[in-house]
mmCIF file of C-alpha atoms in Angstrom:
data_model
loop_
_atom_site.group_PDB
_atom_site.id
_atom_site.type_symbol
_atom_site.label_atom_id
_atom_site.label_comp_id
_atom_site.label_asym_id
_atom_site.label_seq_id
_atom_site.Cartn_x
_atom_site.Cartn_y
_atom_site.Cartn_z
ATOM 1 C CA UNK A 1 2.736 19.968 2.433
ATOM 2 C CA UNK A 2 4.390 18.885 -0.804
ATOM 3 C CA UNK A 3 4.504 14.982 -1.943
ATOM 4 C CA UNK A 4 7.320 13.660 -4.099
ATOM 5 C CA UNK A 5 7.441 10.888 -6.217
ATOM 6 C CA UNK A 6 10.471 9.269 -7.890
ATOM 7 C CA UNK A 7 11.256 6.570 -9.297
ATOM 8 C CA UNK A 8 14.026 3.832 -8.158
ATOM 9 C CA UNK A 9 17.325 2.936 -9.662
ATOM 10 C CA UNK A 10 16.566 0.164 -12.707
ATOM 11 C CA UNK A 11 18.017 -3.227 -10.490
ATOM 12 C CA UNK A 12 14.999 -2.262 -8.241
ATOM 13 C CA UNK A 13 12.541 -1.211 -10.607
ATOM 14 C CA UNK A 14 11.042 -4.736 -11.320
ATOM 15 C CA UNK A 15 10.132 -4.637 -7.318
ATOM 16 C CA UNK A 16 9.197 -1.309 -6.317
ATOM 17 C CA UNK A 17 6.447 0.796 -7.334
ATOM 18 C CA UNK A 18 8.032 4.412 -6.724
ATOM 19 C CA UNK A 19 9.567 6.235 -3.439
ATOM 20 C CA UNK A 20 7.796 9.288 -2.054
ATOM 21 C CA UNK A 21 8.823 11.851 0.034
ATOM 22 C CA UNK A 22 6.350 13.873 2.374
ATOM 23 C CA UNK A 23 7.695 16.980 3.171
ATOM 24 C CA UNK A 24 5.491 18.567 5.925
ATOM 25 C CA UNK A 25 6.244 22.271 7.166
ATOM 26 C CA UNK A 26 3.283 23.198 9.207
ATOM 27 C CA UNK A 27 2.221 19.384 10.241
ATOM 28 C CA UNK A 28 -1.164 17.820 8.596
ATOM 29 C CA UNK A 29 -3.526 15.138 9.450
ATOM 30 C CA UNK A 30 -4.010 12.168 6.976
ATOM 31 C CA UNK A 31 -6.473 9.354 6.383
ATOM 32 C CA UNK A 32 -4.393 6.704 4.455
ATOM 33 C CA UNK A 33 -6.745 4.560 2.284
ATOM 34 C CA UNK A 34 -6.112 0.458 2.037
ATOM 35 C CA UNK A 35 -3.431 -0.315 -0.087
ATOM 36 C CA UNK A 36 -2.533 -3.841 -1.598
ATOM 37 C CA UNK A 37 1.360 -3.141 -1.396
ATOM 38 C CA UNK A 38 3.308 -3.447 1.026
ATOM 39 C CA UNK A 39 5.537 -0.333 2.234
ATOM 40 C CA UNK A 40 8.328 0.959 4.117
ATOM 41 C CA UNK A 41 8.209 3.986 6.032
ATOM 42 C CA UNK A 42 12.031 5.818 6.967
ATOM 43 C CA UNK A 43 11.332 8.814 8.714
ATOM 44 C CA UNK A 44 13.225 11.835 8.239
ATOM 45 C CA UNK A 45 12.324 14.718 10.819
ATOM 46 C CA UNK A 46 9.990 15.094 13.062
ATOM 47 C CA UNK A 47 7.235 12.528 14.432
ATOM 48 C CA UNK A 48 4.456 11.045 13.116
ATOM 49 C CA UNK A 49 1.636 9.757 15.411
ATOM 50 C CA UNK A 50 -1.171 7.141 14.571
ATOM 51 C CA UNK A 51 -4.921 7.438 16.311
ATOM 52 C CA UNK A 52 -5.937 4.220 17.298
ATOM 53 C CA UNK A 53 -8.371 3.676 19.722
ATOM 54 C CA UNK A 54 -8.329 7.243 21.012
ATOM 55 C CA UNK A 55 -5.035 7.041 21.239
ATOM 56 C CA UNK A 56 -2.286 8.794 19.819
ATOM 57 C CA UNK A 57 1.111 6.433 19.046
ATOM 58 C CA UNK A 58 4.058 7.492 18.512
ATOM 59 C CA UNK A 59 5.457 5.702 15.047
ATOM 60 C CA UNK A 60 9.339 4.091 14.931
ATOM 61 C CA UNK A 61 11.850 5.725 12.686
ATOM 62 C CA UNK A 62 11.349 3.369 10.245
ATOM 63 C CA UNK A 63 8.718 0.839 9.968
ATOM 64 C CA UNK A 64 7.084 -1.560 7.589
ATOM 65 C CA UNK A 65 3.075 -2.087 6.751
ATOM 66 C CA UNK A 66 1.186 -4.931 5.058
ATOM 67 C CA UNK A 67 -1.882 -4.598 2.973
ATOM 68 C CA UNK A 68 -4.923 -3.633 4.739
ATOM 69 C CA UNK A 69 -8.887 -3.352 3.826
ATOM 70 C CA UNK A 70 -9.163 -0.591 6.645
ATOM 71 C CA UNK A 71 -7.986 3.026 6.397
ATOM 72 C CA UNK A 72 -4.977 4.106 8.820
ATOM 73 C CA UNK A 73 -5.162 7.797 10.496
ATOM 74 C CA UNK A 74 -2.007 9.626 11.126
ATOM 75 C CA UNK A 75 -0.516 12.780 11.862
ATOM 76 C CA UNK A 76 2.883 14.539 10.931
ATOM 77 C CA UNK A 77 3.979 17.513 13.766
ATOM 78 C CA UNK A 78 5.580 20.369 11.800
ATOM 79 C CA UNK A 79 8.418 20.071 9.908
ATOM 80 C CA UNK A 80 8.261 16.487 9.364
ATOM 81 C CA UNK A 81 9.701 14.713 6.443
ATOM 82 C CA UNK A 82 8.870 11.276 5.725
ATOM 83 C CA UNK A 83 10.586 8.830 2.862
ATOM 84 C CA UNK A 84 8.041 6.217 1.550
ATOM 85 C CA UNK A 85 8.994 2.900 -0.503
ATOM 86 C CA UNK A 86 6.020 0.975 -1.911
ATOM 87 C CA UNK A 87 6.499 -2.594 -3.634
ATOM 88 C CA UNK A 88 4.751 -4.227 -6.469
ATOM 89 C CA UNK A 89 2.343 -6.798 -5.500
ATOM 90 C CA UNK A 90 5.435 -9.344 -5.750
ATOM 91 C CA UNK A 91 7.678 -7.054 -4.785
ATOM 92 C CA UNK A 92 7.876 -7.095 -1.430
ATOM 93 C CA UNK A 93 8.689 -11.209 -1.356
ATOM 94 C CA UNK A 94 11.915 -10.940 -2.697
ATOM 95 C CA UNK A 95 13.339 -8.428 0.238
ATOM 96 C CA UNK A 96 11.538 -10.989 3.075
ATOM 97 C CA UNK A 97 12.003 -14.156 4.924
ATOM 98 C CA UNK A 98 8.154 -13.860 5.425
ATOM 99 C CA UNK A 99 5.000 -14.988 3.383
ATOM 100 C CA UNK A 100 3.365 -11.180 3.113
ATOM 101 C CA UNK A 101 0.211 -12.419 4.508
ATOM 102 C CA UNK A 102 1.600 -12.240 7.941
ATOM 103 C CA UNK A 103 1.342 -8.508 7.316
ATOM 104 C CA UNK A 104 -1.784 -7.933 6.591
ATOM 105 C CA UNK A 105 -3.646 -5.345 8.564
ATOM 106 C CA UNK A 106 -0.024 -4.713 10.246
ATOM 107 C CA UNK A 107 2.551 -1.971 10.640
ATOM 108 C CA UNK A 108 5.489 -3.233 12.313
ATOM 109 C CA UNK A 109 9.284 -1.295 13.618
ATOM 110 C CA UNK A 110 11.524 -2.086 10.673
ATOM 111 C CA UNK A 111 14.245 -4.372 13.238
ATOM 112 C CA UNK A 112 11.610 -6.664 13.808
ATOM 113 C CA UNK A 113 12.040 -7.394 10.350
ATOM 114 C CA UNK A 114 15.430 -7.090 9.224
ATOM 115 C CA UNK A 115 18.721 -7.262 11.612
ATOM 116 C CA UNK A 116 18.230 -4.404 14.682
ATOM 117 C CA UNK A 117 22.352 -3.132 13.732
ATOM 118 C CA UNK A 118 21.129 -2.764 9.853
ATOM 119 C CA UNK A 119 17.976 -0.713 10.540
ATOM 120 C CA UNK A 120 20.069 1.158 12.983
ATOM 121 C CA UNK A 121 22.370 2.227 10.444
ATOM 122 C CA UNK A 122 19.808 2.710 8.303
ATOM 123 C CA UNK A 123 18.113 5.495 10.386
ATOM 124 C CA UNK A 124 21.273 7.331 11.507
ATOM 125 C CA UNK A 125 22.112 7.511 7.861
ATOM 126 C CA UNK A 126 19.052 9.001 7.245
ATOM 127 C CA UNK A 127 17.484 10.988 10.439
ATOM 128 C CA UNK A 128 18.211 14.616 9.662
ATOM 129 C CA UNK A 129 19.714 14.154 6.443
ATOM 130 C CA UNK A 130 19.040 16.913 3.823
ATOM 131 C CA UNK A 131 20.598 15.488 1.591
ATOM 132 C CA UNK A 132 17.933 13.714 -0.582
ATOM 133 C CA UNK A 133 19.639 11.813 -3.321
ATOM 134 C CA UNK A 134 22.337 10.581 -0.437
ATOM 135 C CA UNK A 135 19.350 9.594 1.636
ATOM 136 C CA UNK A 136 17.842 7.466 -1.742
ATOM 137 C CA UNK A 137 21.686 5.963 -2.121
ATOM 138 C CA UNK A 138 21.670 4.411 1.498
ATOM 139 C CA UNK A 139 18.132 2.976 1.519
ATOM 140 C CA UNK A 140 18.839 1.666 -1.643
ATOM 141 C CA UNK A 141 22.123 0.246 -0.200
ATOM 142 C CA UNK A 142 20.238 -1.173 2.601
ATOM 143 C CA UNK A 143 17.382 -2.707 0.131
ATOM 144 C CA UNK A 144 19.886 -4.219 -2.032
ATOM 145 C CA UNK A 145 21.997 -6.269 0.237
ATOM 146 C CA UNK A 146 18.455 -7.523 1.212
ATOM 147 C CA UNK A 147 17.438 -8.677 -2.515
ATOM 148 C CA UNK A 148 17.476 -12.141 -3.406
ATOM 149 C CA UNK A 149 16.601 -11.574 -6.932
ATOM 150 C CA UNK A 150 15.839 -15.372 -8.337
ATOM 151 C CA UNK A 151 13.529 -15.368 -11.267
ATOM 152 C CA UNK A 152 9.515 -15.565 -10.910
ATOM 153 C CA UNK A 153 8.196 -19.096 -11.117
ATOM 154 C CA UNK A 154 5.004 -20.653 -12.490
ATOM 155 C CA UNK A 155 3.007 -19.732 -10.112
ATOM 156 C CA UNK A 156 4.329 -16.069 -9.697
ATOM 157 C CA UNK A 157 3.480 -15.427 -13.360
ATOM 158 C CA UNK A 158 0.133 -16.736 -13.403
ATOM 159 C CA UNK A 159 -0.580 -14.393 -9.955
ATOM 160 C CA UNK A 160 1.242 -11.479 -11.776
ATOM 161 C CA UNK A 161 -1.549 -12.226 -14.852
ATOM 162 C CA UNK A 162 -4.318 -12.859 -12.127
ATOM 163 C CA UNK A 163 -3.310 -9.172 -10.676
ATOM 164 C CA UNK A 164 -2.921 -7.661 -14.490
ATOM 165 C CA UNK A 165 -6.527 -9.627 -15.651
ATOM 166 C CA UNK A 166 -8.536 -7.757 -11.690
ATOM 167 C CA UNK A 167 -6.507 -4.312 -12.525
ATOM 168 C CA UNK A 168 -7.502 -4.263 -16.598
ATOM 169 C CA UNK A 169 -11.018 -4.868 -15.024
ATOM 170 C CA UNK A 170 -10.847 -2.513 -12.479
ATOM 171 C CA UNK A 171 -11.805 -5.373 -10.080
ATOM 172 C CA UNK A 172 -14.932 -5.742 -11.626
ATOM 173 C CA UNK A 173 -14.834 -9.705 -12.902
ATOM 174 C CA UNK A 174 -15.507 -13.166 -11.336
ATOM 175 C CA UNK A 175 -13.090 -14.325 -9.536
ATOM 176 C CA UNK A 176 -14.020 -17.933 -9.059
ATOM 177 C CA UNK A 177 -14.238 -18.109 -12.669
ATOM 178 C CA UNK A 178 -10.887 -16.421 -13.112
ATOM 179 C CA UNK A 179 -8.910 -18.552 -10.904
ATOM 180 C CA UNK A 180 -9.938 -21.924 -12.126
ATOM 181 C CA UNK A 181 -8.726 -21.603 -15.753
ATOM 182 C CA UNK A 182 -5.343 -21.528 -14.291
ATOM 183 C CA UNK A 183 -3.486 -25.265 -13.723
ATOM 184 C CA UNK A 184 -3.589 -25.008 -9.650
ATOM 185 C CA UNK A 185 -7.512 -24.484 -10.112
ATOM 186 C CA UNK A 186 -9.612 -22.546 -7.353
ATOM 187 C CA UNK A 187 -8.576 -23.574 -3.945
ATOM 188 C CA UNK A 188 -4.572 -24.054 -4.419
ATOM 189 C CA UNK A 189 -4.390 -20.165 -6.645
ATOM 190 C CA UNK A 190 -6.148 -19.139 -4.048
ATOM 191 C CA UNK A 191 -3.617 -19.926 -1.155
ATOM 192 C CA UNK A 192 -0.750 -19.081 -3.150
ATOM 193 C CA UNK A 193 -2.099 -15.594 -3.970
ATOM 194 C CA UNK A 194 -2.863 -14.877 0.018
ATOM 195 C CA UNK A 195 1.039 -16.135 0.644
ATOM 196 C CA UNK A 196 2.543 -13.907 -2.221
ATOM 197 C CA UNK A 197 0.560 -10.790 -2.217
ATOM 198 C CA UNK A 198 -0.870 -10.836 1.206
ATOM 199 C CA UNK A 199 -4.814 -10.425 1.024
ATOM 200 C CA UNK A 200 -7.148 -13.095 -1.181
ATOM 201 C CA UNK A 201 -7.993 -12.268 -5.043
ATOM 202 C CA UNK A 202 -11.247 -11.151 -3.625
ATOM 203 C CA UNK A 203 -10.489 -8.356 -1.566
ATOM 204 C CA UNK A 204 -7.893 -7.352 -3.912
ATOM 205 C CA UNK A 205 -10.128 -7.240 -6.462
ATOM 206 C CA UNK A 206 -12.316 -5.279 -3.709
ATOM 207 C CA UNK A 207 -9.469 -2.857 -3.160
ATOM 208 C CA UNK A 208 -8.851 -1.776 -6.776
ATOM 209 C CA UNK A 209 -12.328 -1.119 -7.486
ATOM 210 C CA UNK A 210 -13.177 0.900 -4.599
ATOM 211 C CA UNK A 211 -10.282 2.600 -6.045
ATOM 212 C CA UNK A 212 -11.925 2.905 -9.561
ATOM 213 C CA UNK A 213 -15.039 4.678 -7.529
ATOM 214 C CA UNK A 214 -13.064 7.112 -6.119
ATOM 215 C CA UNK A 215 -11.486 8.203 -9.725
ATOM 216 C CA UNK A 216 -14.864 8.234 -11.600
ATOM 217 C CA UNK A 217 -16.775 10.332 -8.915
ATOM 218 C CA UNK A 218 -18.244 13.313 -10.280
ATOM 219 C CA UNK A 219 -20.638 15.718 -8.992
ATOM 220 C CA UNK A 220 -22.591 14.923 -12.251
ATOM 221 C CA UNK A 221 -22.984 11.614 -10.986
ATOM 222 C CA UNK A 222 -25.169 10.101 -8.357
ATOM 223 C CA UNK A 223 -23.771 7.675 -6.234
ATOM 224 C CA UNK A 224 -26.461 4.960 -7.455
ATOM 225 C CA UNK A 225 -25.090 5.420 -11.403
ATOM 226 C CA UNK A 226 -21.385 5.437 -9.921
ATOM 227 C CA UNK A 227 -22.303 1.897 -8.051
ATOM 228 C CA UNK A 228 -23.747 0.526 -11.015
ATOM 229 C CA UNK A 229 -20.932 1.727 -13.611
ATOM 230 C CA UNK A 230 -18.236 -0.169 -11.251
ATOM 231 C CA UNK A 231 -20.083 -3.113 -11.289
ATOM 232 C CA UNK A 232 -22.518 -3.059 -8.024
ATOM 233 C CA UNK A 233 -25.809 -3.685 -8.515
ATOM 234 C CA UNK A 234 -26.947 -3.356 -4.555
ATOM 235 C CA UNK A 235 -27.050 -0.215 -2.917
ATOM 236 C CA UNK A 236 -26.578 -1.406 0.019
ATOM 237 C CA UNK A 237 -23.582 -3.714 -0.221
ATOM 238 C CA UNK A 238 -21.977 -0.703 -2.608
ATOM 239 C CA UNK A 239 -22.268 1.821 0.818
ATOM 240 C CA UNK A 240 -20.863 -1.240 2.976
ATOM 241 C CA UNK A 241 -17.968 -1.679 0.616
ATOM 242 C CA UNK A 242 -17.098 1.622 0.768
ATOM 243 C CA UNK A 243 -17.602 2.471 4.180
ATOM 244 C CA UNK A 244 -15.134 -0.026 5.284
ATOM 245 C CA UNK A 245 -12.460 0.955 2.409
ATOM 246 C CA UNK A 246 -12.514 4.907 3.820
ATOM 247 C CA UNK A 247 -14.447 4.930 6.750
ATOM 248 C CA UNK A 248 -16.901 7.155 6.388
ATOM 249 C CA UNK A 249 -20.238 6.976 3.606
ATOM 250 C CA UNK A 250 -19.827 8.280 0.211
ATOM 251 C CA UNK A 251 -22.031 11.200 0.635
ATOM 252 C CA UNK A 252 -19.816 12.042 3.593
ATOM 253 C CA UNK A 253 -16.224 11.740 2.233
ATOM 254 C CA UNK A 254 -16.827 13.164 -1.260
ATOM 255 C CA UNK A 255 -17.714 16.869 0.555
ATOM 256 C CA UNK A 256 -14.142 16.804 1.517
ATOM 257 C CA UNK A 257 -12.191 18.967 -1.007
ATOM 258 C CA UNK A 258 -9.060 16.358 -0.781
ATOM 259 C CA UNK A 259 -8.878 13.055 -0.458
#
């Protein structure tokens, strides 16, 4: 398998994060941990399958997920290429007639989103295509003609600095406190953040430190120094984080040699 990353042109770099390309030649299986951004999915070759339920579903061409606090098992068949576009946190609102909250926990065909004949375009431009930087020019055709690239307001700067003050932190800071020293107060940054960005400040401050445990684990470390370095102070709840961010314990999913 080899993973790509590269960066998009500079109109859309105040929006998106990066593109990635997954370029599978024998097929792979692959847990895919909860992510606050929101991303599009254009497939390329091949199929990709999600297990859900005991069940094994076929995904659409192209496709479009919401943040989620639950990790998402799929599989790529062999030769399957797959082109990846993940927002920023405020990203994603400038591309949608939709508050990202109503994605949450979702992963949705593309069309149901954006006009059917666009997406349709989209994928024929794309399916089979080996031609990678003509493949980046059309999505970024497509993505373009959906911008609507007005300037943040109030309230979107003070999230963006609510997002910048939980990442510095690595999640680990009081929320409550956090969100009433801005002019909405508690209740009304609250709201606004779930609208924008699509999960509360609390379980994206959740997300990114689970995130921060994963890149401080060491074998020198036990798992009750690691909880206590990233800010937990009960075992217990620590486990029961982390369970639901990957599923499994962290005794069980740190004896995997990749993750």
């Amino acid at each position: 398998m080899k993973v790509l990353h590269f960066q998009p042109s500079e109109i859309l770099l105040p929006h998106i994060h990066n593109y990635t390309l997954v370029d599978s030649e024998d097929g792979f299986e692959n847990r895919i941990l909860p992510n606050a951004a929101v991303v599009i999915s254009i497939r390329l070759s091949g199929e990709i399958y999600e297990s859900k339920n005991n069940n094994q579903n076929l995904l659409p061409l192209s496709s479009i997920s919401g943040p989620r606090k639950n990790p998402r098992y799929v599989s790529y068949t062999k030769k399957t290429k797959n082109f990846l576009i993940k927002f920023t946190p405020l990203g994603a609102q400038r591309f949608l007639d939709y508050e990202v909250s109503e994605f949450f926990g979702q992963s949705l065909a593309l069309d149901c989103i954006f006009k059917p004949e666009k997406v349709k375009k989209l994928e024929m431009d794309c399916y089979l295509n080996d031609d990678l930087l003509q493949v980046k020019e059309k999505i970024e055709m497509f993505l373009m003609s959906e911008l609507n690239n007005k300037n943040l307001n109030s309230t979107e700067i003070n999230i963006a600095d609510v997002i910048r003050k939980i990442e510095t932190n690595n999640g680990n800071l009081k929320i409550k406190e956090l969100l009433q020293s801005y002019p909405l107060g508690f209740d009304s940054m609250e709201k606004k953040f779930k609208s924008i960005i699509g999960l509360s400040p609390k379980k994206y401050s959740n997300l990114i430190k689970m995130k921060n445990v994963i890149g401080k684990y060491s074998k020198k470390i036990s798992f009750t120094n690691l909880a206590m370095e990233v800010g937990y102070f009960d075992q217990s709840h620590f486990i029961k984080d982390f369970k639901t961010f990957t599923g499994e314990t962290p005794k069980d999913f740190f004896k995997k040699p990749f993750w």
